[in-house]
PDB file of C-alpha atoms in Angstrom:
ATOM      1  CA  UNK A  19      19.625   0.638  -1.437  1.00 94.00           C
ATOM      2  CA  UNK A  20      15.981  -0.463  -1.580  1.00 97.00           C
ATOM      3  CA  UNK A  21      12.895   1.457  -0.470  1.00 98.00           C
ATOM      4  CA  UNK A  22       9.811  -0.385   0.747  1.00 98.00           C
ATOM      5  CA  UNK A  23       6.627   1.667   0.998  1.00 98.00           C
ATOM      6  CA  UNK A  24       3.746   0.191   2.978  1.00 98.00           C
ATOM      7  CA  UNK A  25       0.167   1.320   3.376  1.00 96.00           C
ATOM      8  CA  UNK A  26       0.016   0.544   7.088  1.00 93.00           C
ATOM      9  CA  UNK A  27       2.251   1.593   9.940  1.00 91.00           C
ATOM     10  CA  UNK A  28       2.272  -1.612  12.011  1.00 90.00           C
ATOM     11  CA  UNK A  29       1.401  -4.928  10.371  1.00 93.00           C
ATOM     12  CA  UNK A  30       3.247  -4.646   7.049  1.00 96.00           C
ATOM     13  CA  UNK A  31       6.532  -3.291   8.486  1.00 94.00           C
ATOM     14  CA  UNK A  32       6.574  -5.992  11.172  1.00 92.00           C
ATOM     15  CA  UNK A  33       5.966  -8.751   8.630  1.00 96.00           C
ATOM     16  CA  UNK A  34       8.612  -7.323   6.340  1.00 97.00           C
ATOM     17  CA  UNK A  35      11.253  -7.164   9.063  1.00 95.00           C
ATOM     18  CA  UNK A  36      10.790 -10.910   9.515  1.00 97.00           C
ATOM     19  CA  UNK A  37      11.093 -11.483   5.758  1.00 97.00           C
ATOM     20  CA  UNK A  38      14.173  -9.288   5.712  1.00 96.00           C
ATOM     21  CA  UNK A  39      15.862 -11.433   8.353  1.00 96.00           C
ATOM     22  CA  UNK A  40      14.873 -14.709   6.686  1.00 97.00           C
ATOM     23  CA  UNK A  41      15.531 -14.005   3.016  1.00 97.00           C
ATOM     24  CA  UNK A  42      17.601 -10.881   2.375  1.00 96.00           C
ATOM     25  CA  UNK A  43      21.407 -10.952   2.372  1.00 91.00           C
ATOM     26  CA  UNK A  44      22.918  -9.787   5.622  1.00 88.00           C
ATOM     27  CA  UNK A  45      24.159  -6.208   5.377  1.00 84.00           C
ATOM     28  CA  UNK A  46      21.608  -5.280   2.724  1.00 86.00           C
ATOM     29  CA  UNK A  47      20.228  -1.810   3.482  1.00 91.00           C
ATOM     30  CA  UNK A  48      16.461  -1.558   3.159  1.00 95.00           C
ATOM     31  CA  UNK A  49      14.541   1.604   4.011  1.00 96.00           C
ATOM     32  CA  UNK A  50      10.996   1.149   5.319  1.00 96.00           C
ATOM     33  CA  UNK A  51       8.423   3.923   4.968  1.00 96.00           C
ATOM     34  CA  UNK A  52       4.709   3.812   5.836  1.00 95.00           C
ATOM     35  CA  UNK A  53       2.338   5.975   3.816  1.00 95.00           C
ATOM     36  CA  UNK A  54      -0.382   5.673   6.451  1.00 92.00           C
ATOM     37  CA  UNK A  55      -3.250   5.906   3.978  1.00 93.00           C
ATOM     38  CA  UNK A  56      -4.863   3.921   1.166  1.00 94.00           C
ATOM     39  CA  UNK A  57      -3.827   3.498  -2.456  1.00 93.00           C
ATOM     40  CA  UNK A  58      -6.525   5.857  -3.706  1.00 92.00           C
ATOM     41  CA  UNK A  59      -5.159   8.643  -1.526  1.00 93.00           C
ATOM     42  CA  UNK A  60      -1.715   7.981  -2.970  1.00 94.00           C
ATOM     43  CA  UNK A  61      -3.243   8.420  -6.442  1.00 94.00           C
ATOM     44  CA  UNK A  62      -4.407  11.910  -5.463  1.00 92.00           C
ATOM     45  CA  UNK A  63      -1.049  12.852  -3.985  1.00 93.00           C
ATOM     46  CA  UNK A  64       1.112  11.989  -6.987  1.00 94.00           C
ATOM     47  CA  UNK A  65      -1.373  12.833  -9.751  1.00 91.00           C
ATOM     48  CA  UNK A  66      -0.678  16.266 -11.208  1.00 79.00           C
ATOM     49  CA  UNK A  67      -1.926  18.193 -14.223  1.00 74.00           C
ATOM     50  CA  UNK A  68       0.245  16.100 -16.528  1.00 75.00           C
ATOM     51  CA  UNK A  69      -0.485  12.691 -15.033  1.00 85.00           C
ATOM     52  CA  UNK A  70       1.712  11.239 -12.301  1.00 92.00           C
ATOM     53  CA  UNK A  71       4.064  14.201 -12.101  1.00 89.00           C
ATOM     54  CA  UNK A  72       4.748  14.275  -8.346  1.00 90.00           C
ATOM     55  CA  UNK A  73       7.817  12.302  -7.280  1.00 94.00           C
ATOM     56  CA  UNK A  74       6.896   9.486  -4.863  1.00 96.00           C
ATOM     57  CA  UNK A  75       9.799   9.970  -2.468  1.00 96.00           C
ATOM     58  CA  UNK A  76       9.304  13.741  -2.445  1.00 94.00           C
ATOM     59  CA  UNK A  77       5.686  13.239  -1.379  1.00 94.00           C
ATOM     60  CA  UNK A  78       6.602  10.689   1.294  1.00 95.00           C
ATOM     61  CA  UNK A  79       9.452  12.837   2.578  1.00 92.00           C
ATOM     62  CA  UNK A  80       7.130  15.831   2.909  1.00 89.00           C
ATOM     63  CA  UNK A  81       4.667  13.743   4.938  1.00 88.00           C
ATOM     64  CA  UNK A  82       7.405  12.534   7.278  1.00 83.00           C
ATOM     65  CA  UNK A  83       9.235  15.840   7.689  1.00 80.00           C
ATOM     66  CA  UNK A  84       8.118  16.370  11.304  1.00 75.00           C
ATOM     67  CA  UNK A  85       8.704  12.802  12.474  1.00 77.00           C
ATOM     68  CA  UNK A  86      11.699  12.289  14.743  1.00 77.00           C
ATOM     69  CA  UNK A  87      12.352   8.946  13.046  1.00 81.00           C
ATOM     70  CA  UNK A  88      11.848  10.188   9.487  1.00 88.00           C
ATOM     71  CA  UNK A  89      13.244   7.320   7.340  1.00 92.00           C
ATOM     72  CA  UNK A  90      13.669   9.568   4.293  1.00 93.00           C
ATOM     73  CA  UNK A  91      15.575  12.478   5.797  1.00 90.00           C
ATOM     74  CA  UNK A  92      18.698  11.490   3.818  1.00 91.00           C
ATOM     75  CA  UNK A  93      16.826  11.242   0.501  1.00 93.00           C
ATOM     76  CA  UNK A  94      15.037  13.650  -1.789  1.00 90.00           C
ATOM     77  CA  UNK A  95      13.810  11.731  -4.854  1.00 94.00           C
ATOM     78  CA  UNK A  96      12.896   8.243  -6.066  1.00 96.00           C
ATOM     79  CA  UNK A  97      16.075   7.955  -8.134  1.00 96.00           C
ATOM     80  CA  UNK A  98      18.091   7.973  -4.883  1.00 96.00           C
ATOM     81  CA  UNK A  99      17.123   4.296  -4.556  1.00 97.00           C
ATOM     82  CA  UNK A 100      18.197   1.384  -6.733  1.00 97.00           C
ATOM     83  CA  UNK A 101      14.800  -0.268  -6.272  1.00 98.00           C
ATOM     84  CA  UNK A 102      11.414   0.796  -4.898  1.00 98.00           C
ATOM     85  CA  UNK A 103       8.555  -1.513  -3.917  1.00 98.00           C
ATOM     86  CA  UNK A 104       5.066  -0.496  -2.770  1.00 98.00           C
ATOM     87  CA  UNK A 105       2.545  -2.704  -0.944  1.00 98.00           C
ATOM     88  CA  UNK A 106      -1.088  -1.595  -0.690  1.00 97.00           C
ATOM     89  CA  UNK A 107      -4.556  -3.091  -0.229  1.00 97.00           C
ATOM     90  CA  UNK A 108      -7.268  -3.380  -2.867  1.00 96.00           C
ATOM     91  CA  UNK A 109     -10.073  -2.802  -0.307  1.00 78.00           C
ATOM     92  CA  UNK A 110     -11.978  -0.853  -2.951  1.00 71.00           C
ATOM     93  CA  UNK A 111     -15.481  -1.176  -1.529  1.00 59.00           C
ATOM     94  CA  UNK A 112     -14.422   0.043   1.913  1.00 57.00           C
ATOM     95  CA  UNK A 113     -12.740   3.152   0.498  1.00 58.00           C
ATOM     96  CA  UNK A 114     -15.726   3.913  -1.712  1.00 52.00           C
ATOM     97  CA  UNK A 115     -17.962   4.508   1.332  1.00 54.00           C
ATOM     98  CA  UNK A 116     -16.497   7.967   1.868  1.00 57.00           C
ATOM     99  CA  UNK A 117     -15.371   8.627  -1.687  1.00 61.00           C
ATOM    100  CA  UNK A 118     -17.288  10.659  -4.232  1.00 72.00           C
ATOM    101  CA  UNK A 119     -15.826   8.538  -7.019  1.00 79.00           C
ATOM    102  CA  UNK A 120     -17.613   5.470  -8.322  1.00 87.00           C
ATOM    103  CA  UNK A 121     -16.409   1.922  -7.807  1.00 88.00           C
ATOM    104  CA  UNK A 122     -15.421   1.854 -11.493  1.00 91.00           C
ATOM    105  CA  UNK A 123     -13.410   5.071 -11.088  1.00 92.00           C
ATOM    106  CA  UNK A 124     -11.462   3.618  -8.169  1.00 92.00           C
ATOM    107  CA  UNK A 125     -10.634   0.524 -10.227  1.00 95.00           C
ATOM    108  CA  UNK A 126      -9.526   2.790 -13.072  1.00 95.00           C
ATOM    109  CA  UNK A 127      -7.208   4.644 -10.711  1.00 94.00           C
ATOM    110  CA  UNK A 128      -5.666   1.408  -9.490  1.00 96.00           C
ATOM    111  CA  UNK A 129      -5.152   0.224 -13.065  1.00 96.00           C
ATOM    112  CA  UNK A 130      -3.324   3.473 -13.849  1.00 96.00           C
ATOM    113  CA  UNK A 131      -1.152   3.100 -10.760  1.00 97.00           C
ATOM    114  CA  UNK A 132      -0.226  -0.486 -11.642  1.00 98.00           C
ATOM    115  CA  UNK A 133       0.805   0.689 -15.106  1.00 97.00           C
ATOM    116  CA  UNK A 134       2.888   3.537 -13.662  1.00 96.00           C
ATOM    117  CA  UNK A 135       4.478   1.530 -10.835  1.00 97.00           C
ATOM    118  CA  UNK A 136       5.526  -1.445 -12.949  1.00 97.00           C
ATOM    119  CA  UNK A 137       9.313  -1.341 -12.638  1.00 97.00           C
ATOM    120  CA  UNK A 138      11.178  -1.350  -9.329  1.00 98.00           C
ATOM    121  CA  UNK A 139      14.230   0.291 -10.926  1.00 97.00           C
ATOM    122  CA  UNK A 140      12.221   3.201 -12.362  1.00 96.00           C
ATOM    123  CA  UNK A 141       9.097   4.646 -10.712  1.00 96.00           C
ATOM    124  CA  UNK A 142       8.733   1.653  -8.404  1.00 97.00           C
ATOM    125  CA  UNK A 143       6.785  -1.600  -8.435  1.00 98.00           C
ATOM    126  CA  UNK A 144       3.343  -1.860  -6.846  1.00 98.00           C
ATOM    127  CA  UNK A 145       2.001  -5.010  -5.195  1.00 98.00           C
ATOM    128  CA  UNK A 146      -1.658  -5.347  -4.205  1.00 98.00           C
ATOM    129  CA  UNK A 147      -3.234  -7.412  -1.397  1.00 98.00           C
ATOM    130  CA  UNK A 148      -6.721  -8.738  -2.141  1.00 97.00           C
ATOM    131  CA  UNK A 149      -8.725  -7.550  -0.343  1.00 96.00           C
ATOM    132  CA  UNK A 150      -6.143  -6.428   2.259  1.00 96.00           C
ATOM    133  CA  UNK A 151      -2.961  -7.388   4.125  1.00 96.00           C
ATOM    134  CA  UNK A 152      -4.836  -9.805   6.425  1.00 97.00           C
ATOM    135  CA  UNK A 153      -5.186 -12.166   3.462  1.00 98.00           C
ATOM    136  CA  UNK A 154      -1.819 -13.543   4.623  1.00 98.00           C
ATOM    137  CA  UNK A 155      -3.713 -15.233   7.476  1.00 97.00           C
ATOM    138  CA  UNK A 156      -6.715 -16.389   5.440  1.00 98.00           C
ATOM    139  CA  UNK A 157      -5.640 -20.021   5.390  1.00 98.00           C
ATOM    140  CA  UNK A 158      -6.221 -23.274   7.159  1.00 98.00           C
ATOM    141  CA  UNK A 159      -3.231 -25.284   8.367  1.00 98.00           C
ATOM    142  CA  UNK A 160      -0.394 -25.071   5.887  1.00 98.00           C
ATOM    143  CA  UNK A 161      -0.294 -26.381   3.234  1.00 98.00           C
ATOM    144  CA  UNK A 162      -3.969 -25.632   2.520  1.00 98.00           C
ATOM    145  CA  UNK A 163      -5.216 -27.464  -0.575  1.00 97.00           C
ATOM    146  CA  UNK A 164      -8.459 -25.462  -0.497  1.00 98.00           C
ATOM    147  CA  UNK A 165      -6.734 -22.086  -0.766  1.00 98.00           C
ATOM    148  CA  UNK A 166      -7.544 -21.924  -4.482  1.00 98.00           C
ATOM    149  CA  UNK A 167     -11.246 -21.586  -3.733  1.00 98.00           C
ATOM    150  CA  UNK A 168     -11.204 -18.796  -1.156  1.00 98.00           C
ATOM    151  CA  UNK A 169     -13.018 -15.642  -2.224  1.00 98.00           C
ATOM    152  CA  UNK A 170     -14.641 -12.751  -0.400  1.00 96.00           C
ATOM    153  CA  UNK A 171     -17.720 -10.708  -1.377  1.00 95.00           C
ATOM    154  CA  UNK A 172     -16.545  -7.199  -2.236  1.00 93.00           C
ATOM    155  CA  UNK A 173     -19.279  -5.727  -0.035  1.00 90.00           C
ATOM    156  CA  UNK A 174     -17.892  -7.622   2.983  1.00 91.00           C
ATOM    157  CA  UNK A 175     -14.256  -6.642   2.502  1.00 89.00           C
ATOM    158  CA  UNK A 176     -14.558  -3.915   5.134  1.00 88.00           C
ATOM    159  CA  UNK A 177     -14.979  -6.712   7.724  1.00 92.00           C
ATOM    160  CA  UNK A 178     -12.160  -8.822   6.323  1.00 95.00           C
ATOM    161  CA  UNK A 179      -9.859  -8.435   9.342  1.00 94.00           C
ATOM    162  CA  UNK A 180     -12.486 -10.001  11.575  1.00 95.00           C
ATOM    163  CA  UNK A 181     -13.314 -12.693   9.037  1.00 96.00           C
ATOM    164  CA  UNK A 182      -9.649 -13.612   8.598  1.00 97.00           C
ATOM    165  CA  UNK A 183      -9.220 -13.860  12.361  1.00 96.00           C
ATOM    166  CA  UNK A 184     -12.232 -16.156  12.660  1.00 97.00           C
ATOM    167  CA  UNK A 185     -11.344 -18.265   9.617  1.00 98.00           C
ATOM    168  CA  UNK A 186      -7.624 -18.805  10.060  1.00 98.00           C
ATOM    169  CA  UNK A 187      -6.132 -21.935  11.578  1.00 98.00           C
ATOM    170  CA  UNK A 188      -3.540 -19.607  13.107  1.00 97.00           C
ATOM    171  CA  UNK A 189      -4.859 -17.378  15.886  1.00 94.00           C
ATOM    172  CA  UNK A 190      -2.144 -14.756  15.549  1.00 96.00           C
ATOM    173  CA  UNK A 191       0.776 -13.915  13.263  1.00 97.00           C
ATOM    174  CA  UNK A 192       3.383 -15.912  15.198  1.00 96.00           C
ATOM    175  CA  UNK A 193       3.406 -18.630  12.547  1.00 98.00           C
ATOM    176  CA  UNK A 194       5.096 -16.219  10.087  1.00 98.00           C
ATOM    177  CA  UNK A 195       6.384 -13.383  12.232  1.00 96.00           C
ATOM    178  CA  UNK A 196       9.102 -12.751  14.794  1.00 95.00           C
ATOM    179  CA  UNK A 197       7.902 -10.816  17.783  1.00 89.00           C
ATOM    180  CA  UNK A 198       9.332  -7.356  18.422  1.00 84.00           C
ATOM    181  CA  UNK A 199       9.633  -4.936  21.304  1.00 74.00           C
ATOM    182  CA  UNK A 200       6.695  -2.561  21.719  1.00 70.00           C
ATOM    183  CA  UNK A 201       8.884   0.514  22.008  1.00 68.00           C
ATOM    184  CA  UNK A 202      12.117  -0.401  20.281  1.00 65.00           C
ATOM    185  CA  UNK A 203      10.505  -2.434  17.452  1.00 73.00           C
ATOM    186  CA  UNK A 204      13.641  -4.569  17.548  1.00 83.00           C
ATOM    187  CA  UNK A 205      13.060  -8.147  16.413  1.00 90.00           C
ATOM    188  CA  UNK A 206      13.263 -10.846  19.050  1.00 91.00           C
ATOM    189  CA  UNK A 207      15.104 -13.582  17.179  1.00 93.00           C
ATOM    190  CA  UNK A 208      13.759 -17.021  18.160  1.00 95.00           C
ATOM    191  CA  UNK A 209      15.692 -20.292  18.417  1.00 96.00           C
ATOM    192  CA  UNK A 210      16.897 -21.983  15.239  1.00 96.00           C
ATOM    193  CA  UNK A 211      14.036 -24.478  15.169  1.00 97.00           C
ATOM    194  CA  UNK A 212      11.449 -21.677  15.231  1.00 97.00           C
ATOM    195  CA  UNK A 213      13.327 -19.760  12.561  1.00 97.00           C
ATOM    196  CA  UNK A 214      13.252 -22.838  10.319  1.00 98.00           C
ATOM    197  CA  UNK A 215       9.539 -23.358  11.008  1.00 98.00           C
ATOM    198  CA  UNK A 216       8.654 -19.749  10.180  1.00 98.00           C
ATOM    199  CA  UNK A 217      10.782 -19.823   7.011  1.00 98.00           C
ATOM    200  CA  UNK A 218       9.037 -23.026   5.925  1.00 98.00           C
ATOM    201  CA  UNK A 219       5.615 -21.457   6.512  1.00 98.00           C
ATOM    202  CA  UNK A 220       6.579 -18.535   4.285  1.00 98.00           C
ATOM    203  CA  UNK A 221       7.697 -20.922   1.566  1.00 98.00           C
ATOM    204  CA  UNK A 222       4.388 -22.777   1.805  1.00 98.00           C
ATOM    205  CA  UNK A 223       2.516 -19.474   1.579  1.00 98.00           C
ATOM    206  CA  UNK A 224       4.609 -18.569  -1.438  1.00 98.00           C
ATOM    207  CA  UNK A 225       3.589 -21.713  -3.289  1.00 98.00           C
ATOM    208  CA  UNK A 226      -0.086 -21.308  -2.325  1.00 98.00           C
ATOM    209  CA  UNK A 227      -0.325 -17.711  -3.438  1.00 98.00           C
ATOM    210  CA  UNK A 228       1.733 -18.057  -6.614  1.00 98.00           C
ATOM    211  CA  UNK A 229      -0.230 -21.103  -7.750  1.00 98.00           C
ATOM    212  CA  UNK A 230      -3.490 -19.319  -6.970  1.00 98.00           C
ATOM    213  CA  UNK A 231      -2.331 -16.234  -8.868  1.00 98.00           C
ATOM    214  CA  UNK A 232      -1.600 -18.496 -11.823  1.00 98.00           C
ATOM    215  CA  UNK A 233      -5.080 -19.990 -11.549  1.00 98.00           C
ATOM    216  CA  UNK A 234      -6.611 -16.504 -11.486  1.00 98.00           C
ATOM    217  CA  UNK A 235      -4.634 -15.407 -14.527  1.00 98.00           C
ATOM    218  CA  UNK A 236      -4.390 -18.546 -16.665  1.00 98.00           C
ATOM    219  CA  UNK A 237      -6.783 -21.131 -15.217  1.00 97.00           C
ATOM    220  CA  UNK A 238      -3.821 -23.395 -14.377  1.00 97.00           C
ATOM    221  CA  UNK A 239      -3.181 -24.448 -10.761  1.00 96.00           C
ATOM    222  CA  UNK A 240       0.506 -25.273 -11.274  1.00 97.00           C
ATOM    223  CA  UNK A 241       3.427 -22.929 -10.747  1.00 97.00           C
ATOM    224  CA  UNK A 242       3.527 -20.440 -13.650  1.00 97.00           C
ATOM    225  CA  UNK A 243       5.819 -21.023 -16.607  1.00 95.00           C
ATOM    226  CA  UNK A 244       7.080 -17.452 -16.262  1.00 96.00           C
ATOM    227  CA  UNK A 245       6.863 -14.584 -13.783  1.00 97.00           C
ATOM    228  CA  UNK A 246       5.102 -12.482 -16.406  1.00 97.00           C
ATOM    229  CA  UNK A 247       2.110 -14.824 -16.222  1.00 98.00           C
ATOM    230  CA  UNK A 248       1.365 -13.626 -12.681  1.00 98.00           C
ATOM    231  CA  UNK A 249       2.434  -9.994 -13.016  1.00 98.00           C
ATOM    232  CA  UNK A 250       0.479  -7.560 -10.862  1.00 98.00           C
ATOM    233  CA  UNK A 251      -1.286  -6.029 -13.870  1.00 98.00           C
ATOM    234  CA  UNK A 252      -2.350  -9.494 -15.057  1.00 98.00           C
ATOM    235  CA  UNK A 253      -3.703 -10.392 -11.632  1.00 98.00           C
ATOM    236  CA  UNK A 254      -5.675  -7.153 -11.390  1.00 98.00           C
ATOM    237  CA  UNK A 255      -7.261  -7.486 -14.839  1.00 98.00           C
ATOM    238  CA  UNK A 256      -8.156 -11.127 -14.146  1.00 98.00           C
ATOM    239  CA  UNK A 257      -9.583 -10.275 -10.710  1.00 98.00           C
ATOM    240  CA  UNK A 258     -11.888  -7.720 -12.323  1.00 97.00           C
ATOM    241  CA  UNK A 259     -12.938  -9.988 -15.185  1.00 98.00           C
ATOM    242  CA  UNK A 260     -13.406 -13.268 -13.315  1.00 98.00           C
ATOM    243  CA  UNK A 261     -14.452 -12.111  -9.854  1.00 97.00           C
ATOM    244  CA  UNK A 262     -15.201  -8.428  -9.207  1.00 96.00           C
ATOM    245  CA  UNK A 263     -17.252  -7.681 -12.315  1.00 96.00           C
ATOM    246  CA  UNK A 264     -18.542 -11.223 -12.720  1.00 97.00           C
ATOM    247  CA  UNK A 265     -20.035 -11.829  -9.276  1.00 96.00           C
ATOM    248  CA  UNK A 266     -18.937  -9.018  -6.932  1.00 95.00           C
ATOM    249  CA  UNK A 267     -16.279 -11.088  -5.203  1.00 96.00           C
ATOM    250  CA  UNK A 268     -12.505 -10.922  -4.972  1.00 97.00           C
ATOM    251  CA  UNK A 269     -10.150 -13.900  -4.891  1.00 98.00           C
ATOM    252  CA  UNK A 270      -8.192 -13.827  -1.618  1.00 98.00           C
ATOM    253  CA  UNK A 271      -4.508 -13.283  -2.425  1.00 98.00           C
ATOM    254  CA  UNK A 272      -1.523 -11.807  -0.619  1.00 98.00           C
ATOM    255  CA  UNK A 273       1.265  -9.730  -2.131  1.00 98.00           C
ATOM    256  CA  UNK A 274       4.194 -10.688   0.129  1.00 98.00           C
ATOM    257  CA  UNK A 275       4.483 -14.310  -1.099  1.00 98.00           C
ATOM    258  CA  UNK A 276       4.265 -13.079  -4.692  1.00 98.00           C
ATOM    259  CA  UNK A 277       7.086 -10.644  -3.997  1.00 98.00           C
ATOM    260  CA  UNK A 278       9.199 -13.465  -2.543  1.00 98.00           C
ATOM    261  CA  UNK A 279       8.601 -15.524  -5.660  1.00 98.00           C
ATOM    262  CA  UNK A 280       9.455 -12.726  -8.076  1.00 98.00           C
ATOM    263  CA  UNK A 281      12.429 -11.298  -6.214  1.00 97.00           C
ATOM    264  CA  UNK A 282      14.181 -14.437  -4.981  1.00 95.00           C
ATOM    265  CA  UNK A 283      13.413 -16.946  -7.735  1.00 89.00           C
TER     266      UNK A 283
END
């Protein structure tokens, strides 16, 4: 049984349900839980006197205890799951507006979290969107040969949703997402041709994002020679060195295609 923890309550779960249908074996049981807050808030929640001493699932279960659809009511601790994956946004500048910590402190916290959540079979594995989940739409028509060059000023990341909407060739998420009922959240499975088209778009996004991650980490635009070359810690350190600290930008990159590459390759 696999647990997927998302920052948001709408966009990430909807995207994942499409990925689940397209790529996961039928009958596989995946539990979806939304934290409903940013990665820096998660740091506070699990960070005790002796480091990260609070169990992730215990914290999430406590938050969801009064929800009628509590996804964790059958579980009590992280070890109840065979694998745990977390997906959160970098979005550091936006969070810093109401945070007493410095920009450097927030980056330090994220580095600590990436070191702690580095194994899906232990504490969990953390994936980061740069600057946020809407980076999945920050592309021209697929395949986009210019995707390597796309960056965003850190100071403008708070407006990234609007910028992605204006920039994207695709005016909504239908190119990678099945629609779902507003109340039931049940997926509306399209015809076979649409399923094939959406699956192909995800595969194109996978190549774009993995190759760009390799460029960020190694300077090479090809597919990486190993998954370790584009590990989340490597991407974060390279983002800081080559973009954030160098010129106050962040290289646009999405976590979902990187997960597809690592998990299904």
